[in-house]
mmCIF file of C-alpha atoms and ligand atoms in Angstrom:
data_model
loop_
_atom_site.group_PDB
_atom_site.id
_atom_site.type_symbol
_atom_site.label_atom_id
_atom_site.label_comp_id
_atom_site.label_asym_id
_atom_site.label_seq_id
_atom_site.Cartn_x
_atom_site.Cartn_y
_atom_site.Cartn_z
ATOM 1 C CA ASP A 104 -95.400 10.685 70.844
ATOM 2 C CA VAL A 105 -97.252 10.137 67.555
ATOM 3 C CA HIS A 106 -94.560 7.895 66.044
ATOM 4 C CA ASP A 107 -94.584 5.514 68.987
ATOM 5 C CA GLY A 108 -98.380 5.541 68.904
ATOM 6 C CA GLU A 109 -98.445 4.829 65.215
ATOM 7 C CA ALA A 110 -95.970 1.971 65.516
ATOM 8 C CA MET A 111 -97.989 0.517 68.387
ATOM 9 C CA PHE A 112 -101.226 0.829 66.399
ATOM 10 C CA ASP A 113 -99.700 -0.841 63.340
ATOM 11 C CA ALA A 114 -98.269 -3.650 65.468
ATOM 12 C CA LEU A 115 -101.614 -4.235 67.197
ATOM 13 C CA ILE A 116 -103.482 -4.411 63.893
ATOM 14 C CA GLU A 117 -100.796 -6.677 62.458
ATOM 15 C CA ALA A 118 -101.118 -9.029 65.464
ATOM 16 C CA ASP A 119 -104.933 -8.936 65.168
ATOM 17 C CA GLY A 120 -105.119 -7.256 68.582
ATOM 18 C CA ARG A 121 -107.594 -4.752 69.962
ATOM 19 C CA ILE A 122 -107.494 -0.978 69.916
ATOM 20 C CA GLU A 123 -108.985 0.665 73.030
ATOM 21 C CA PRO A 124 -110.377 4.199 73.456
ATOM 22 C CA ARG A 125 -107.244 5.710 75.057
ATOM 23 C CA ASP A 126 -104.858 4.223 72.473
ATOM 24 C CA TRP A 127 -103.410 6.372 69.729
ATOM 25 C CA MET A 128 -105.218 5.789 66.440
ATOM 26 C CA PRO A 129 -105.063 7.360 62.987
ATOM 27 C CA ASP A 130 -107.696 10.043 62.326
ATOM 28 C CA GLY A 131 -109.064 7.998 59.452
ATOM 29 C CA TYR A 132 -109.584 4.962 61.683
ATOM 30 C CA ARG A 133 -111.441 7.109 64.213
ATOM 31 C CA ARG A 134 -113.580 8.728 61.491
ATOM 32 C CA THR A 135 -114.416 5.387 59.879
ATOM 33 C CA LEU A 136 -115.516 3.921 63.184
ATOM 34 C CA ILE A 137 -117.606 6.944 64.116
ATOM 35 C CA ARG A 138 -119.238 6.711 60.689
ATOM 36 C CA GLN A 139 -119.959 3.002 60.818
ATOM 37 C CA ILE A 140 -120.930 2.714 64.492
ATOM 38 C CA SER A 141 -123.197 5.778 64.417
ATOM 39 C CA GLN A 142 -124.894 4.564 61.209
ATOM 40 C CA HIS A 143 -125.342 1.215 62.870
ATOM 41 C CA ALA A 144 -126.820 2.821 66.016
ATOM 42 C CA HIS A 145 -129.201 4.950 63.929
ATOM 43 C CA SER A 146 -130.316 1.801 62.070
ATOM 44 C CA GLU A 147 -131.277 0.134 65.322
ATOM 45 C CA ILE A 148 -133.213 3.192 66.474
ATOM 46 C CA ILE A 149 -135.022 3.827 63.173
ATOM 47 C CA GLY A 150 -135.491 0.057 62.874
ATOM 48 C CA MET A 151 -137.858 0.136 65.848
ATOM 49 C CA GLN A 152 -140.495 1.943 63.777
ATOM 50 C CA PRO A 153 -141.852 -0.689 61.346
ATOM 51 C CA GLU A 154 -142.255 -3.254 64.132
ATOM 52 C CA GLY A 155 -143.166 -0.807 66.877
ATOM 53 C CA ALA A 156 -146.234 0.071 64.842
ATOM 54 C CA TRP A 157 -147.428 -3.564 65.085
ATOM 55 C CA ILE A 158 -147.207 -3.960 68.869
ATOM 56 C CA THR A 159 -150.816 -2.881 69.422
ATOM 57 C CA ARG A 160 -151.998 -5.079 66.543
ATOM 58 C CA ALA A 161 -150.164 -8.330 67.334
ATOM 59 C CA PRO A 162 -152.536 -11.293 66.849
ATOM 60 C CA SER A 163 -152.160 -12.731 70.387
ATOM 61 C CA LEU A 164 -150.845 -11.838 73.818
ATOM 62 C CA ALA A 165 -147.821 -14.125 73.323
ATOM 63 C CA ARG A 166 -146.993 -12.533 69.972
ATOM 64 C CA LYS A 167 -147.317 -9.116 71.546
ATOM 65 C CA ALA A 168 -144.942 -9.983 74.401
ATOM 66 C CA ILE A 169 -142.346 -11.331 71.946
ATOM 67 C CA LEU A 170 -142.598 -8.310 69.671
ATOM 68 C CA LEU A 171 -142.383 -5.904 72.584
ATOM 69 C CA ALA A 172 -139.208 -7.642 73.822
ATOM 70 C CA LYS A 173 -137.684 -7.511 70.361
ATOM 71 C CA VAL A 174 -138.336 -3.806 69.849
ATOM 72 C CA GLN A 175 -136.900 -3.109 73.314
ATOM 73 C CA ASP A 176 -133.801 -5.096 72.360
ATOM 74 C CA GLU A 177 -133.371 -2.831 69.343
ATOM 75 C CA ALA A 178 -133.509 0.239 71.576
ATOM 76 C CA GLY A 179 -130.835 -1.379 73.751
ATOM 77 C CA HIS A 180 -128.640 -2.096 70.714
ATOM 78 C CA GLY A 181 -128.926 1.511 69.628
ATOM 79 C CA LEU A 182 -127.848 2.678 73.085
ATOM 80 C CA TYR A 183 -124.817 0.366 73.345
ATOM 81 C CA LEU A 184 -123.737 1.470 69.916
ATOM 82 C CA TYR A 185 -124.136 5.182 70.665
ATOM 83 C CA SER A 186 -122.024 4.582 73.776
ATOM 84 C CA ALA A 187 -119.353 2.791 71.725
ATOM 85 C CA ALA A 188 -119.287 5.723 69.270
ATOM 86 C CA GLN A 189 -119.016 8.216 72.166
ATOM 87 C CA THR A 190 -115.726 6.610 73.226
ATOM 88 C CA LEU A 191 -114.320 7.979 69.946
ATOM 89 C CA GLY A 192 -115.080 11.600 70.788
ATOM 90 C CA ILE A 193 -118.497 12.357 69.313
ATOM 91 C CA THR A 194 -121.422 13.206 71.597
ATOM 92 C CA ARG A 195 -124.814 11.573 71.645
ATOM 93 C CA ASP A 196 -126.363 15.000 70.958
ATOM 94 C CA GLU A 197 -124.290 15.452 67.825
ATOM 95 C CA MET A 198 -125.276 12.036 66.515
ATOM 96 C CA THR A 199 -128.948 12.574 67.296
ATOM 97 C CA GLN A 200 -128.894 15.973 65.630
ATOM 98 C CA GLN A 201 -127.335 14.502 62.478
ATOM 99 C CA LEU A 202 -130.080 11.889 62.380
ATOM 100 C CA VAL A 203 -133.040 14.205 62.876
ATOM 101 C CA ASP A 204 -131.571 16.711 60.394
ATOM 102 C CA GLY A 205 -131.387 13.979 57.748
ATOM 103 C CA LYS A 206 -127.591 14.229 57.534
ATOM 104 C CA ALA A 207 -126.824 10.756 58.881
ATOM 105 C CA ARG A 208 -127.203 7.443 57.110
ATOM 106 C CA TYR A 209 -129.010 4.448 58.499
ATOM 107 C CA SER A 210 -129.736 1.134 56.851
ATOM 108 C CA SER A 211 -131.730 1.403 53.614
ATOM 109 C CA ILE A 212 -133.966 -1.483 54.740
ATOM 110 C CA PHE A 213 -135.911 0.563 57.268
ATOM 111 C CA ASN A 214 -137.370 2.822 54.603
ATOM 112 C CA TYR A 215 -139.758 0.118 53.394
ATOM 113 C CA PRO A 216 -143.334 -0.265 54.680
ATOM 114 C CA ALA A 217 -144.649 -3.136 56.832
ATOM 115 C CA PRO A 218 -148.348 -3.318 55.897
ATOM 116 C CA THR A 219 -149.252 -6.831 57.160
ATOM 117 C CA TRP A 220 -148.570 -9.088 60.157
ATOM 118 C CA ALA A 221 -146.529 -11.358 57.851
ATOM 119 C CA ASP A 222 -144.069 -8.469 57.541
ATOM 120 C CA MET A 223 -143.121 -9.106 61.177
ATOM 121 C CA GLY A 224 -142.145 -12.611 60.090
ATOM 122 C CA ALA A 225 -140.256 -11.474 56.998
ATOM 123 C CA ILE A 226 -138.425 -8.727 58.899
ATOM 124 C CA GLY A 227 -137.297 -11.194 61.566
ATOM 125 C CA TRP A 228 -136.304 -13.900 59.110
ATOM 126 C CA LEU A 229 -134.727 -11.781 56.368
ATOM 127 C CA VAL A 230 -133.721 -8.446 57.921
ATOM 128 C CA ASP A 231 -132.439 -9.849 61.205
ATOM 129 C CA GLY A 232 -130.989 -12.814 59.316
ATOM 130 C CA ALA A 233 -128.985 -10.410 57.144
ATOM 131 C CA ALA A 234 -128.034 -8.443 60.244
ATOM 132 C CA ILE A 235 -126.578 -11.576 61.883
ATOM 133 C CA CYS A 236 -124.566 -12.543 58.786
ATOM 134 C CA ASN A 237 -123.106 -9.055 58.678
ATOM 135 C CA GLN A 238 -122.613 -8.642 62.431
ATOM 136 C CA VAL A 239 -121.136 -11.942 63.650
ATOM 137 C CA PRO A 240 -117.779 -11.080 62.004
ATOM 138 C CA LEU A 241 -117.999 -7.613 63.604
ATOM 139 C CA CYS A 242 -117.643 -9.283 67.038
ATOM 140 C CA ARG A 243 -113.980 -9.526 66.003
ATOM 141 C CA ALA A 244 -113.711 -5.893 64.892
ATOM 142 C CA SER A 245 -110.394 -4.410 65.975
ATOM 143 C CA TYR A 246 -111.999 -1.611 68.011
ATOM 144 C CA GLY A 247 -112.676 -3.075 71.471
ATOM 145 C CA PRO A 248 -115.896 -1.289 72.481
ATOM 146 C CA TYR A 249 -117.518 -2.048 69.101
ATOM 147 C CA GLY A 250 -116.534 -5.725 69.045
ATOM 148 C CA ARG A 251 -117.688 -6.278 72.631
ATOM 149 C CA ALA A 252 -121.042 -4.566 72.020
ATOM 150 C CA MET A 253 -121.582 -6.829 69.013
ATOM 151 C CA VAL A 254 -121.336 -10.025 71.073
ATOM 152 C CA ARG A 255 -124.496 -9.390 73.030
ATOM 153 C CA ILE A 256 -126.235 -7.799 70.061
ATOM 154 C CA CYS A 257 -125.654 -10.923 67.962
ATOM 155 C CA LYS A 258 -127.112 -13.209 70.622
ATOM 156 C CA GLU A 259 -130.253 -11.116 70.678
ATOM 157 C CA GLU A 260 -130.390 -10.946 66.877
ATOM 158 C CA SER A 261 -130.426 -14.753 66.750
ATOM 159 C CA PHE A 262 -133.578 -14.777 68.844
ATOM 160 C CA HIS A 263 -135.052 -12.112 66.556
ATOM 161 C CA GLN A 264 -134.381 -14.180 63.489
ATOM 162 C CA ARG A 265 -135.904 -17.305 64.983
ATOM 163 C CA GLN A 266 -139.049 -15.520 66.076
ATOM 164 C CA GLY A 267 -139.469 -14.190 62.520
ATOM 165 C CA PHE A 268 -138.938 -17.637 61.035
ATOM 166 C CA GLU A 269 -141.512 -19.053 63.430
ATOM 167 C CA ILE A 270 -144.104 -16.413 62.514
ATOM 168 C CA LEU A 271 -143.684 -17.326 58.836
ATOM 169 C CA LEU A 272 -143.783 -21.055 59.611
ATOM 170 C CA THR A 273 -147.047 -20.642 61.509
ATOM 171 C CA LEU A 274 -148.572 -18.651 58.659
ATOM 172 C CA MET A 275 -147.362 -21.191 56.077
ATOM 173 C CA GLN A 276 -149.137 -23.934 58.022
ATOM 174 C CA GLY A 277 -152.330 -21.871 58.105
ATOM 175 C CA THR A 278 -155.013 -21.012 55.574
ATOM 176 C CA GLU A 279 -154.496 -20.230 51.899
ATOM 177 C CA ALA A 280 -154.854 -16.515 52.678
ATOM 178 C CA GLN A 281 -152.198 -16.743 55.411
ATOM 179 C CA ARG A 282 -149.784 -18.563 53.088
ATOM 180 C CA GLU A 283 -150.315 -15.877 50.445
ATOM 181 C CA MET A 284 -149.698 -13.174 53.007
ATOM 182 C CA ALA A 285 -146.405 -14.828 54.067
ATOM 183 C CA GLN A 286 -145.224 -15.251 50.466
ATOM 184 C CA ASP A 287 -146.146 -11.647 49.646
ATOM 185 C CA ALA A 288 -144.069 -10.378 52.581
ATOM 186 C CA VAL A 289 -141.086 -12.510 51.513
ATOM 187 C CA ASP A 290 -141.467 -11.179 47.946
ATOM 188 C CA ARG A 291 -141.287 -7.587 49.204
ATOM 189 C CA TRP A 292 -138.415 -7.973 51.720
ATOM 190 C CA TYR A 293 -136.093 -10.353 49.880
ATOM 191 C CA TRP A 294 -134.353 -7.941 47.505
ATOM 192 C CA PRO A 295 -134.072 -5.053 49.972
ATOM 193 C CA SER A 296 -132.525 -7.492 52.494
ATOM 194 C CA LEU A 297 -129.796 -8.344 49.958
ATOM 195 C CA MET A 298 -129.111 -4.613 49.618
ATOM 196 C CA MET A 299 -128.412 -4.356 53.363
ATOM 197 C CA PHE A 300 -124.911 -5.745 52.730
ATOM 198 C CA GLY A 301 -124.015 -2.618 50.806
ATOM 199 C CA PRO A 302 -122.877 -1.991 47.228
ATOM 200 C CA PRO A 303 -120.987 -4.635 45.222
ATOM 201 C CA ASP A 304 -117.322 -4.977 46.155
ATOM 202 C CA ASP A 305 -116.065 -3.101 43.110
ATOM 203 C CA ASP A 306 -118.321 -0.167 44.035
ATOM 204 C CA SER A 307 -117.657 -0.089 47.794
ATOM 205 C CA PRO A 308 -115.332 2.842 48.525
ATOM 206 C CA ASN A 309 -114.744 2.018 52.209
ATOM 207 C CA SER A 310 -114.191 -1.738 52.111
ATOM 208 C CA ALA A 311 -110.477 -2.028 51.327
ATOM 209 C CA GLN A 312 -109.382 0.289 54.134
ATOM 210 C CA SER A 313 -111.889 -1.099 56.641
ATOM 211 C CA MET A 314 -110.651 -4.613 55.916
ATOM 212 C CA ALA A 315 -107.011 -3.549 56.263
ATOM 213 C CA TRP A 316 -107.905 -2.136 59.696
ATOM 214 C CA ASN A 317 -109.694 -5.369 60.717
ATOM 215 C CA ILE A 318 -112.999 -3.561 61.119
ATOM 216 C CA LYS A 319 -114.674 -5.472 58.302
ATOM 217 C CA ARG A 320 -113.597 -9.110 58.042
ATOM 218 C CA PHE A 321 -115.440 -10.086 54.860
ATOM 219 C CA SER A 322 -116.461 -8.132 51.811
ATOM 220 C CA ASN A 323 -120.039 -7.029 51.106
ATOM 221 C CA ASP A 324 -120.476 -9.601 48.308
ATOM 222 C CA GLU A 325 -118.951 -12.405 50.361
ATOM 223 C CA LEU A 326 -121.437 -11.825 53.197
ATOM 224 C CA ARG A 327 -124.320 -11.506 50.735
ATOM 225 C CA GLN A 328 -123.347 -14.901 49.318
ATOM 226 C CA ARG A 329 -123.304 -16.450 52.802
ATOM 227 C CA PHE A 330 -126.731 -15.012 53.482
ATOM 228 C CA VAL A 331 -128.243 -16.494 50.313
ATOM 229 C CA SER A 332 -126.761 -19.904 51.102
ATOM 230 C CA MET A 333 -128.311 -19.725 54.567
ATOM 231 C CA LEU A 334 -131.734 -18.728 53.173
ATOM 232 C CA VAL A 335 -132.169 -21.378 50.495
ATOM 233 C CA PRO A 336 -132.558 -24.395 52.833
ATOM 234 C CA GLN A 337 -134.643 -22.354 55.302
ATOM 235 C CA ALA A 338 -136.991 -21.234 52.492
ATOM 236 C CA ALA A 339 -137.466 -24.911 51.607
ATOM 237 C CA VAL A 340 -138.463 -25.724 55.209
ATOM 238 C CA LEU A 341 -140.890 -22.807 55.239
ATOM 239 C CA GLY A 342 -142.299 -23.647 51.830
ATOM 240 C CA VAL A 343 -141.830 -20.109 50.531
ATOM 241 C CA THR A 344 -140.281 -19.197 47.189
ATOM 242 C CA LEU A 345 -137.410 -16.720 47.043
ATOM 243 C CA PRO A 346 -138.466 -14.235 44.346
ATOM 244 C CA ASP A 347 -135.445 -14.699 42.075
ATOM 245 C CA PRO A 348 -136.037 -16.950 39.064
ATOM 246 C CA GLU A 349 -132.315 -16.848 38.243
ATOM 247 C CA LEU A 350 -131.227 -18.150 41.647
ATOM 248 C CA ARG A 351 -129.276 -21.412 41.247
ATOM 249 C CA PHE A 352 -126.381 -23.267 42.791
ATOM 250 C CA ASP A 353 -123.327 -23.488 40.561
ATOM 251 C CA ASP A 354 -121.634 -26.859 41.135
ATOM 252 C CA GLU A 355 -118.400 -25.696 39.566
ATOM 253 C CA THR A 356 -117.859 -22.607 41.706
ATOM 254 C CA GLY A 357 -119.723 -23.962 44.746
ATOM 255 C CA ARG A 358 -121.594 -20.650 44.918
ATOM 256 C CA TYR A 359 -125.100 -19.397 44.353
ATOM 257 C CA GLU A 360 -125.712 -17.401 41.208
ATOM 258 C CA THR A 361 -128.376 -14.747 41.679
ATOM 259 C CA GLY A 362 -130.318 -12.362 39.489
ATOM 260 C CA GLU A 363 -129.166 -8.754 39.224
ATOM 261 C CA ILE A 364 -129.865 -6.576 42.268
ATOM 262 C CA ASP A 365 -131.599 -3.310 41.381
ATOM 263 C CA TRP A 366 -128.800 -0.942 42.394
ATOM 264 C CA THR A 367 -130.759 2.035 41.075
ATOM 265 C CA GLU A 368 -133.370 1.364 43.740
ATOM 266 C CA PHE A 369 -130.602 1.078 46.379
ATOM 267 C CA HIS A 370 -129.099 4.436 45.385
ATOM 268 C CA GLU A 371 -132.523 6.074 45.332
ATOM 269 C CA VAL A 372 -133.175 4.914 48.907
ATOM 270 C CA LEU A 373 -129.708 6.121 49.998
ATOM 271 C CA ALA A 374 -130.422 9.483 48.391
ATOM 272 C CA GLY A 375 -133.488 9.814 50.633
ATOM 273 C CA ARG A 376 -136.031 8.833 47.975
ATOM 274 C CA GLY A 377 -137.114 5.432 49.297
ATOM 275 C CA PRO A 378 -140.780 4.708 50.062
ATOM 276 C CA LEU A 379 -140.686 5.974 53.673
ATOM 277 C CA ASN A 380 -137.455 7.948 54.257
ATOM 278 C CA THR A 381 -139.317 11.161 55.069
ATOM 279 C CA THR A 382 -141.843 9.440 57.337
ATOM 280 C CA ARG A 383 -139.165 7.610 59.316
ATOM 281 C CA ARG A 384 -137.047 10.699 59.868
ATOM 282 C CA ARG A 385 -140.012 12.904 60.739
ATOM 283 C CA HIS A 386 -141.251 10.365 63.270
ATOM 284 C CA ARG A 387 -137.812 10.243 64.940
ATOM 285 C CA ARG A 388 -137.554 14.036 64.964
ATOM 286 C CA ASP A 389 -141.032 14.454 66.499
ATOM 287 C CA ALA A 390 -140.322 11.826 69.166
ATOM 288 C CA HIS A 391 -137.052 13.583 69.988
ATOM 289 C CA GLU A 392 -138.723 16.990 70.264
ATOM 290 C CA GLU A 393 -141.635 15.669 72.289
ATOM 291 C CA GLY A 394 -139.147 14.027 74.673
ATOM 292 C CA ALA A 395 -137.267 17.293 75.361
ATOM 293 C CA TRP A 396 -139.017 17.741 78.733
ATOM 294 C CA VAL A 397 -137.796 14.317 79.892
ATOM 295 C CA ARG A 398 -134.180 15.203 79.107
ATOM 296 C CA GLU A 399 -134.552 18.598 80.820
ATOM 297 C CA ALA A 400 -136.126 17.049 83.909
ATOM 298 C CA ALA A 401 -133.432 14.347 84.122
ATOM 299 C CA ALA A 402 -130.661 16.933 83.779
ATOM 300 C CA ALA A 403 -132.249 19.196 86.428
ATOM 301 C CA TYR A 404 -132.620 16.249 88.802
ATOM 302 C CA ALA A 405 -128.995 15.169 88.278
ATOM 303 C CA LEU A 406 -127.828 18.730 88.981
ATOM 304 C CA LYS A 407 -129.909 18.940 92.153
ATOM 305 C CA LYS A 408 -128.488 15.640 93.430
ATOM 306 C CA GLN A 409 -124.964 16.735 92.579
ATOM 307 C CA ARG A 410 -125.439 20.027 94.496
ATOM 308 C CA ARG A 411 -126.776 18.149 97.522
ATOM 309 C CA THR A 412 -123.791 15.809 97.637
ATOM 310 C CA ALA A 413 -121.413 18.745 97.087
ATOM 311 C CA GLY A 414 -123.121 20.826 99.811
HETATM 312 N N1 LIG B 740 -128.037 1.284 53.756
HETATM 313 C C1 LIG B 740 -127.601 2.545 53.864
HETATM 314 N N2 LIG B 740 -126.353 2.919 53.524
HETATM 315 C C2 LIG B 740 -125.530 1.955 53.079
HETATM 316 C C3 LIG B 740 -125.905 0.618 52.968
HETATM 317 C C4 LIG B 740 -127.225 0.292 53.325
HETATM 318 N N3 LIG B 740 -127.705 -0.947 53.221
HETATM 319 N N4 LIG B 740 -124.850 -0.082 52.489
HETATM 320 C C5 LIG B 740 -123.863 0.775 52.310
HETATM 321 N N5 LIG B 740 -124.257 2.015 52.646
HETATM 322 C C6 LIG B 740 -123.494 3.239 52.556
HETATM 323 C C7 LIG B 740 -122.291 3.202 53.457
HETATM 324 O O1 LIG B 740 -122.658 3.611 54.749
HETATM 325 C C8 LIG B 740 -121.369 4.177 52.767
HETATM 326 O O2 LIG B 740 -121.834 5.486 53.040
HETATM 327 P P1 LIG B 740 -120.859 6.701 53.493
HETATM 328 O O3 LIG B 740 -119.525 6.443 52.836
HETATM 329 O O4 LIG B 740 -121.575 7.914 53.032
HETATM 330 O O5 LIG B 740 -120.783 6.632 54.974
HETATM 331 C C9 LIG B 740 -121.662 3.912 51.298
HETATM 332 O O6 LIG B 740 -122.954 3.329 51.256
HETATM 333 C C10 LIG B 740 -120.651 3.031 50.607
HETATM 334 O O7 LIG B 740 -120.688 1.676 51.085
HETATM 335 P P2 LIG B 740 -119.397 0.873 51.610
HETATM 336 O O8 LIG B 740 -118.155 1.511 51.097
HETATM 337 O O9 LIG B 740 -119.609 -0.564 51.294
HETATM 338 O O10 LIG B 740 -119.514 1.190 53.175
HETATM 339 P P3 LIG B 740 -119.084 0.330 54.451
HETATM 340 O O11 LIG B 740 -117.696 -0.166 54.301
HETATM 341 O O12 LIG B 740 -119.422 1.132 55.647
HETATM 342 O O13 LIG B 740 -120.041 -0.977 54.394
HETATM 343 C C11 LIG B 740 -121.881 -1.822 55.708
HETATM 344 C C12 LIG B 740 -121.444 -0.866 54.579
HETATM 345 C C13 LIG B 740 -121.625 -3.262 55.246
HETATM 346 C C14 LIG B 740 -123.382 -1.617 55.949
HETATM 347 C C15 LIG B 740 -121.036 -1.533 56.981
HETATM 348 O O14 LIG B 740 -121.107 -0.180 57.307
HETATM 349 C C16 LIG B 740 -121.454 -2.327 58.188
HETATM 350 O O15 LIG B 740 -121.146 -3.510 58.302
HETATM 351 N N6 LIG B 740 -122.116 -1.668 59.184
HETATM 352 C C17 LIG B 740 -122.486 -2.252 60.442
HETATM 353 C C18 LIG B 740 -123.773 -3.004 60.345
HETATM 354 C C19 LIG B 740 -124.976 -2.103 60.235
HETATM 355 O O16 LIG B 740 -124.916 -0.896 60.256
HETATM 356 N N7 LIG B 740 -126.147 -2.694 60.148
HETATM 357 C C20 LIG B 740 -127.371 -1.925 60.151
HETATM 358 C C21 LIG B 740 -128.521 -2.708 59.739
HETATM 359 S S1 LIG B 740 -128.798 -4.092 60.755
HETATM 360 C C22 LIG B 740 -129.876 -3.644 61.955
HETATM 361 O O17 LIG B 740 -129.873 -2.579 62.394
HETATM 362 C C23 LIG B 740 -130.862 -4.633 62.450
#
């Protein structure tokens, strides 16, 4: 009965409890979760591209092994998240189709190029750093399968952030050219990493409802603020400069004041007009099409096994 279900749902949310796949849930809650979890999964999958392209060019065997592990982790995150979304009634095929057709969103950050080895450092430090700030609170998301997937993902993200920090630290202790390369990568990734948290609170259509449903626990601006306060002392240890001349700590409010984020750039990237949107999507589509034979073979094998057991 819908009324009982609704009352149960409301009571669970009120008590900060967990909603599980077989529980009754409002359509809007289901839609919001499918939207957010599938976008998150797509981000992990597309996010393999900038770093995947550096595996063959890593500067040492150790660096290569670390990078390989990290990119594999991202594939794993994408798969857990697709599975979490599937518990809500969408299929993996539907999600994949939306992505390769350019109908699905994924994080704006992965539409920027990674031209130097220092980008591997900046991606780990800034992009995975932003990912952790945003995702630790999601471990407490009200939808069980999403929250549980986030626990392991966050542990792995912490390793990713540290390896990025360590790449930058090594470069900053190197030659003048290496220090310049590290600073240049930080200059290029800093602002886009702030945009990962989404639009400002007064321009974020989904926040209020997602917070009422205990999916989001903090607002976009609140998490962005936490991220900046985490970066400032780490930048000092690294010896890099964050490329925002207006950045300062306000003693009165106890918060960091920052320069204006270029929201026009953010909206351009979301509209598909970022530096590499087309390249990223085309690459994913080609990989999907070229992998068709693997899916067909796996399905044929599963069918054969099933027939044998049945016969
Ligand atoms: N890149 C692309 N799209 C974005 C971004 C971004 N950085 N920020 C916001 N958007 C989109 C939202 O998806 C939403 O689009 P839609 O309504 O068409 O679906 C729209 O902009 C409006 O934003 P909000 O109302 O603020 O949306 P929401 O409440 O979903 O908040 C956020 C956005 C914070 C990204 C949230 O979805 C979230 O926490 N997602 C899970 C984390 C995640 O996906 N991380 C991916 C990058 S981390 C990684 O993969 C390593």
